[in-house]
mmCIF file of N, CA and C in Angstrom:
data_model
loop_
_atom_site.group_PDB
_atom_site.id
_atom_site.type_symbol
_atom_site.label_atom_id
_atom_site.label_comp_id
_atom_site.label_asym_id
_atom_site.label_seq_id
_atom_site.Cartn_x
_atom_site.Cartn_y
_atom_site.Cartn_z
ATOM 1 N N MET A 1 -21.831 19.569 -39.702
ATOM 2 C CA MET A 1 -21.348 20.945 -39.566
ATOM 3 C C MET A 1 -19.937 21.046 -40.143
ATOM 4 N N SER A 2 -19.688 22.090 -40.874
ATOM 5 C CA SER A 2 -18.392 22.311 -41.497
ATOM 6 C C SER A 2 -17.385 22.841 -40.495
ATOM 7 N N GLN A 3 -16.111 22.649 -40.792
ATOM 8 C CA GLN A 3 -15.057 23.201 -39.945
ATOM 9 C C GLN A 3 -14.901 24.702 -40.159
ATOM 10 N N TYR A 4 -15.586 25.244 -41.153
ATOM 11 C CA TYR A 4 -15.486 26.663 -41.473
ATOM 12 C C TYR A 4 -16.711 27.417 -40.973
ATOM 13 N N ASP A 5 -16.525 28.680 -40.633
ATOM 14 C CA ASP A 5 -17.653 29.545 -40.305
ATOM 15 C C ASP A 5 -18.274 29.998 -41.618
ATOM 16 N N SER A 6 -19.594 30.051 -41.656
ATOM 17 C CA SER A 6 -20.240 30.461 -42.905
ATOM 18 C C SER A 6 -21.009 31.757 -42.713
ATOM 19 N N SER A 7 -21.156 32.492 -43.780
ATOM 20 C CA SER A 7 -21.950 33.717 -43.797
ATOM 21 C C SER A 7 -22.774 33.722 -45.073
ATOM 22 N N LEU A 8 -23.980 34.219 -44.961
ATOM 23 C CA LEU A 8 -24.862 34.320 -46.113
ATOM 24 C C LEU A 8 -25.127 35.791 -46.384
ATOM 25 N N PHE A 9 -24.786 36.239 -47.575
ATOM 26 C CA PHE A 9 -25.018 37.620 -47.980
ATOM 27 C C PHE A 9 -26.135 37.638 -49.009
ATOM 28 N N ILE A 10 -27.096 38.522 -48.812
ATOM 29 C CA ILE A 10 -28.234 38.648 -49.723
ATOM 30 C C ILE A 10 -28.308 40.093 -50.200
ATOM 31 N N HIS A 11 -28.357 40.270 -51.521
ATOM 32 C CA HIS A 11 -28.497 41.610 -52.100
ATOM 33 C C HIS A 11 -29.697 41.580 -53.034
ATOM 34 N N SER A 12 -30.659 42.437 -52.760
ATOM 35 C CA SER A 12 -31.882 42.473 -53.554
ATOM 36 C C SER A 12 -31.952 43.778 -54.336
ATOM 37 N N THR A 13 -32.232 43.677 -55.629
ATOM 38 C CA THR A 13 -32.407 44.853 -56.475
ATOM 39 C C THR A 13 -33.714 44.705 -57.238
ATOM 40 N N SER A 14 -34.056 45.716 -58.005
ATOM 41 C CA SER A 14 -35.274 45.640 -58.813
ATOM 42 C C SER A 14 -35.157 44.581 -59.904
ATOM 43 N N LYS A 15 -33.928 44.173 -60.230
ATOM 44 C CA LYS A 15 -33.715 43.185 -61.288
ATOM 45 C C LYS A 15 -33.595 41.762 -60.761
ATOM 46 N N GLY A 16 -33.488 41.601 -59.436
ATOM 47 C CA GLY A 16 -33.388 40.253 -58.886
ATOM 48 C C GLY A 16 -32.667 40.227 -57.554
ATOM 49 N N ILE A 17 -32.344 39.024 -57.123
ATOM 50 C CA ILE A 17 -31.682 38.809 -55.838
ATOM 51 C C ILE A 17 -30.374 38.071 -56.071
ATOM 52 N N VAL A 18 -29.319 38.502 -55.385
ATOM 53 C CA VAL A 18 -28.024 37.839 -55.435
ATOM 54 C C VAL A 18 -27.766 37.235 -54.060
ATOM 55 N N LEU A 19 -27.484 35.939 -54.019
ATOM 56 C CA LEU A 19 -27.150 35.248 -52.779
ATOM 57 C C LEU A 19 -25.702 34.796 -52.845
ATOM 58 N N LEU A 20 -24.956 35.031 -51.778
ATOM 59 C CA LEU A 20 -23.565 34.597 -51.714
ATOM 60 C C LEU A 20 -23.345 33.926 -50.367
ATOM 61 N N LEU A 21 -22.996 32.658 -50.391
ATOM 62 C CA LEU A 21 -22.674 31.934 -49.174
ATOM 63 C C LEU A 21 -21.160 31.834 -49.102
ATOM 64 N N LEU A 22 -20.595 32.373 -48.044
ATOM 65 C CA LEU A 22 -19.145 32.480 -47.918
ATOM 66 C C LEU A 22 -18.671 31.644 -46.744
ATOM 67 N N TYR A 23 -17.686 30.796 -46.980
ATOM 68 C CA TYR A 23 -17.064 30.010 -45.919
ATOM 69 C C TYR A 23 -15.661 30.539 -45.682
ATOM 70 N N VAL A 24 -15.342 30.798 -44.428
ATOM 71 C CA VAL A 24 -14.005 31.286 -44.103
ATOM 72 C C VAL A 24 -13.473 30.550 -42.883
ATOM 73 N N ASP A 25 -12.178 30.365 -42.853
ATOM 74 C CA ASP A 25 -11.505 29.764 -41.709
ATOM 75 C C ASP A 25 -10.852 30.901 -40.930
ATOM 76 N N VAL A 26 -11.399 31.232 -39.767
ATOM 77 C CA VAL A 26 -10.914 32.362 -38.976
ATOM 78 C C VAL A 26 -10.025 31.838 -37.850
ATOM 79 N N PRO A 27 -8.753 32.242 -37.828
ATOM 80 C CA PRO A 27 -7.887 31.823 -36.724
ATOM 81 C C PRO A 27 -8.385 32.402 -35.402
ATOM 82 N N LYS A 28 -8.170 31.671 -34.317
ATOM 83 C CA LYS A 28 -8.646 32.133 -33.010
ATOM 84 C C LYS A 28 -8.075 33.493 -32.643
ATOM 85 N N ALA A 29 -6.864 33.789 -33.069
ATOM 86 C CA ALA A 29 -6.240 35.076 -32.752
ATOM 87 C C ALA A 29 -6.995 36.237 -33.396
ATOM 88 N N SER A 30 -7.661 35.992 -34.509
ATOM 89 C CA SER A 30 -8.376 37.048 -35.234
ATOM 90 C C SER A 30 -9.857 37.108 -34.892
ATOM 91 N N LEU A 31 -10.340 36.153 -34.122
ATOM 92 C CA LEU A 31 -11.771 36.054 -33.865
ATOM 93 C C LEU A 31 -12.340 37.301 -33.194
ATOM 94 N N ALA A 32 -11.646 37.865 -32.224
ATOM 95 C CA ALA A 32 -12.145 39.059 -31.525
ATOM 96 C C ALA A 32 -12.306 40.230 -32.495
ATOM 97 N N ALA A 33 -11.349 40.407 -33.395
ATOM 98 C CA ALA A 33 -11.423 41.504 -34.367
ATOM 99 C C ALA A 33 -12.593 41.296 -35.329
ATOM 100 N N VAL A 34 -12.792 40.068 -35.772
ATOM 101 C CA VAL A 34 -13.898 39.765 -36.680
ATOM 102 C C VAL A 34 -15.232 40.006 -35.981
ATOM 103 N N GLN A 35 -15.343 39.610 -34.716
ATOM 104 C CA GLN A 35 -16.580 39.829 -33.971
ATOM 105 C C GLN A 35 -16.850 41.314 -33.763
ATOM 106 N N GLU A 36 -15.806 42.101 -33.545
ATOM 107 C CA GLU A 36 -15.983 43.547 -33.376
ATOM 108 C C GLU A 36 -16.507 44.183 -34.664
ATOM 109 N N VAL A 37 -15.949 43.785 -35.798
ATOM 110 C CA VAL A 37 -16.418 44.300 -37.091
ATOM 111 C C VAL A 37 -17.872 43.887 -37.320
ATOM 112 N N TYR A 38 -18.197 42.654 -36.995
ATOM 113 C CA TYR A 38 -19.569 42.158 -37.151
ATOM 114 C C TYR A 38 -20.538 42.967 -36.292
ATOM 115 N N ASN A 39 -20.195 43.193 -35.034
ATOM 116 C CA ASN A 39 -21.070 43.949 -34.137
ATOM 117 C C ASN A 39 -21.233 45.393 -34.596
ATOM 118 N N THR A 40 -20.151 46.009 -35.062
ATOM 119 C CA THR A 40 -20.224 47.374 -35.578
ATOM 120 C C THR A 40 -21.125 47.428 -36.808
ATOM 121 N N SER A 41 -20.998 46.445 -37.674
ATOM 122 C CA SER A 41 -21.824 46.389 -38.877
ATOM 123 C C SER A 41 -23.306 46.243 -38.522
ATOM 124 N N ARG A 42 -23.603 45.382 -37.557
ATOM 125 C CA ARG A 42 -25.001 45.210 -37.125
ATOM 126 C C ARG A 42 -25.551 46.504 -36.548
ATOM 127 N N ARG A 43 -24.751 47.218 -35.749
ATOM 128 C CA ARG A 43 -25.200 48.479 -35.167
ATOM 129 C C ARG A 43 -25.458 49.507 -36.261
ATOM 130 N N ASP A 44 -24.536 49.591 -37.221
ATOM 131 C CA ASP A 44 -24.703 50.551 -38.315
ATOM 132 C C ASP A 44 -25.945 50.236 -39.150
ATOM 133 N N GLN A 45 -26.204 48.955 -39.398
ATOM 134 C CA GLN A 45 -27.407 48.578 -40.142
ATOM 135 C C GLN A 45 -28.658 48.985 -39.374
ATOM 136 N N PHE A 46 -28.648 48.787 -38.065
ATOM 137 C CA PHE A 46 -29.783 49.191 -37.237
ATOM 138 C C PHE A 46 -30.000 50.696 -37.325
ATOM 139 N N LEU A 47 -28.922 51.467 -37.191
ATOM 140 C CA LEU A 47 -29.041 52.921 -37.221
ATOM 141 C C LEU A 47 -29.529 53.417 -38.577
ATOM 142 N N MET A 48 -29.100 52.773 -39.661
ATOM 143 C CA MET A 48 -29.530 53.187 -40.995
ATOM 144 C C MET A 48 -31.022 52.946 -41.204
ATOM 145 N N LYS A 49 -31.584 51.971 -40.495
ATOM 146 C CA LYS A 49 -33.002 51.648 -40.668
ATOM 147 C C LYS A 49 -33.923 52.514 -39.818
ATOM 148 N N LEU A 50 -33.367 53.312 -38.908
ATOM 149 C CA LEU A 50 -34.210 54.176 -38.087
ATOM 150 C C LEU A 50 -34.896 55.222 -38.958
ATOM 151 N N ARG A 51 -36.121 55.504 -38.647
ATOM 152 C CA ARG A 51 -36.868 56.508 -39.401
ATOM 153 C C ARG A 51 -36.317 57.899 -39.104
ATOM 154 N N PRO A 52 -36.544 58.861 -39.996
ATOM 155 C CA PRO A 52 -36.001 60.218 -39.827
ATOM 156 C C PRO A 52 -36.356 60.865 -38.491
ATOM 157 N N GLU A 53 -37.526 60.559 -37.938
ATOM 158 C CA GLU A 53 -37.895 61.201 -36.670
ATOM 159 C C GLU A 53 -37.022 60.733 -35.502
ATOM 160 N N PHE A 54 -36.223 59.689 -35.709
ATOM 161 C CA PHE A 54 -35.313 59.212 -34.671
ATOM 162 C C PHE A 54 -33.879 59.699 -34.894
ATOM 163 N N GLU A 55 -33.708 60.740 -35.677
ATOM 164 C CA GLU A 55 -32.371 61.271 -35.974
ATOM 165 C C GLU A 55 -31.635 61.680 -34.702
ATOM 166 N N VAL A 56 -32.340 62.257 -33.732
ATOM 167 C CA VAL A 56 -31.707 62.674 -32.472
ATOM 168 C C VAL A 56 -31.170 61.458 -31.729
ATOM 169 N N VAL A 57 -31.940 60.385 -31.680
ATOM 170 C CA VAL A 57 -31.503 59.155 -31.012
ATOM 171 C C VAL A 57 -30.285 58.581 -31.720
ATOM 172 N N ARG A 58 -30.330 58.566 -33.048
ATOM 173 C CA ARG A 58 -29.210 58.044 -33.834
ATOM 174 C C ARG A 58 -27.932 58.830 -33.538
ATOM 175 N N ALA A 59 -28.023 60.134 -33.509
ATOM 176 C CA ALA A 59 -26.853 60.974 -33.236
ATOM 177 C C ALA A 59 -26.304 60.709 -31.840
ATOM 178 N N LYS A 60 -27.189 60.548 -30.859
ATOM 179 C CA LYS A 60 -26.730 60.282 -29.489
ATOM 180 C C LYS A 60 -26.048 58.924 -29.387
ATOM 181 N N LEU A 61 -26.592 57.920 -30.058
ATOM 182 C CA LEU A 61 -25.968 56.597 -30.031
ATOM 183 C C LEU A 61 -24.573 56.637 -30.648
ATOM 184 N N LYS A 62 -24.429 57.345 -31.747
ATOM 185 C CA LYS A 62 -23.115 57.466 -32.386
ATOM 186 C C LYS A 62 -22.143 58.215 -31.486
ATOM 187 N N THR A 63 -22.620 59.252 -30.779
ATOM 188 C CA THR A 63 -21.769 60.030 -29.882
ATOM 189 C C THR A 63 -21.295 59.176 -28.713
ATOM 190 N N VAL A 64 -22.188 58.376 -28.150
ATOM 191 C CA VAL A 64 -21.810 57.493 -27.041
ATOM 192 C C VAL A 64 -20.720 56.535 -27.487
ATOM 193 N N GLU A 65 -20.872 55.961 -28.678
ATOM 194 C CA GLU A 65 -19.854 55.033 -29.166
ATOM 195 C C GLU A 65 -18.520 55.743 -29.371
ATOM 196 N N MET A 66 -18.556 56.971 -29.897
ATOM 197 C CA MET A 66 -17.324 57.717 -30.125
ATOM 198 C C MET A 66 -16.594 57.939 -28.804
ATOM 199 N N TRP A 67 -17.321 58.344 -27.756
ATOM 200 C CA TRP A 67 -16.695 58.587 -26.455
ATOM 201 C C TRP A 67 -16.150 57.303 -25.851
ATOM 202 N N GLU A 68 -16.878 56.198 -25.990
ATOM 203 C CA GLU A 68 -16.387 54.918 -25.478
ATOM 204 C C GLU A 68 -15.093 54.536 -26.175
ATOM 205 N N SER A 69 -15.029 54.777 -27.473
ATOM 206 C CA SER A 69 -13.823 54.471 -28.234
ATOM 207 C C SER A 69 -12.651 55.336 -27.785
ATOM 208 N N LEU A 70 -12.900 56.624 -27.600
ATOM 209 C CA LEU A 70 -11.837 57.523 -27.141
ATOM 210 C C LEU A 70 -11.346 57.146 -25.751
ATOM 211 N N MET A 71 -12.266 56.826 -24.862
ATOM 212 C CA MET A 71 -11.888 56.455 -23.500
ATOM 213 C C MET A 71 -11.067 55.167 -23.494
ATOM 214 N N ALA A 72 -11.418 54.228 -24.356
ATOM 215 C CA ALA A 72 -10.668 52.974 -24.436
ATOM 216 C C ALA A 72 -9.251 53.222 -24.930
ATOM 217 N N ASP A 73 -9.081 54.191 -25.822
ATOM 218 C CA ASP A 73 -7.751 54.502 -26.353
ATOM 219 C C ASP A 73 -6.842 55.138 -25.311
ATOM 220 N N TYR A 74 -7.413 55.865 -24.363
ATOM 221 C CA TYR A 74 -6.606 56.615 -23.402
ATOM 222 C C TYR A 74 -6.581 56.009 -22.011
ATOM 223 N N THR A 75 -7.125 54.814 -21.848
ATOM 224 C CA THR A 75 -7.070 54.181 -20.527
ATOM 225 C C THR A 75 -6.116 53.028 -20.522
#
């Protein structure tokens, strides 16, 4: 196992597939911020994959997150 955290990015197009394996050294002080960005990205990817008939659910999920963010800022 490497001392670095790794990530694999895959981009597929009609002309082919691009693979990028990225190694980064993340300081412990920055780990929480990196994990938050990762979790937000995963949530956004999930929401983008929802079918159109779930638009109401998608909007409600985004609204809940917005309120949680606002409440965290003012508490």
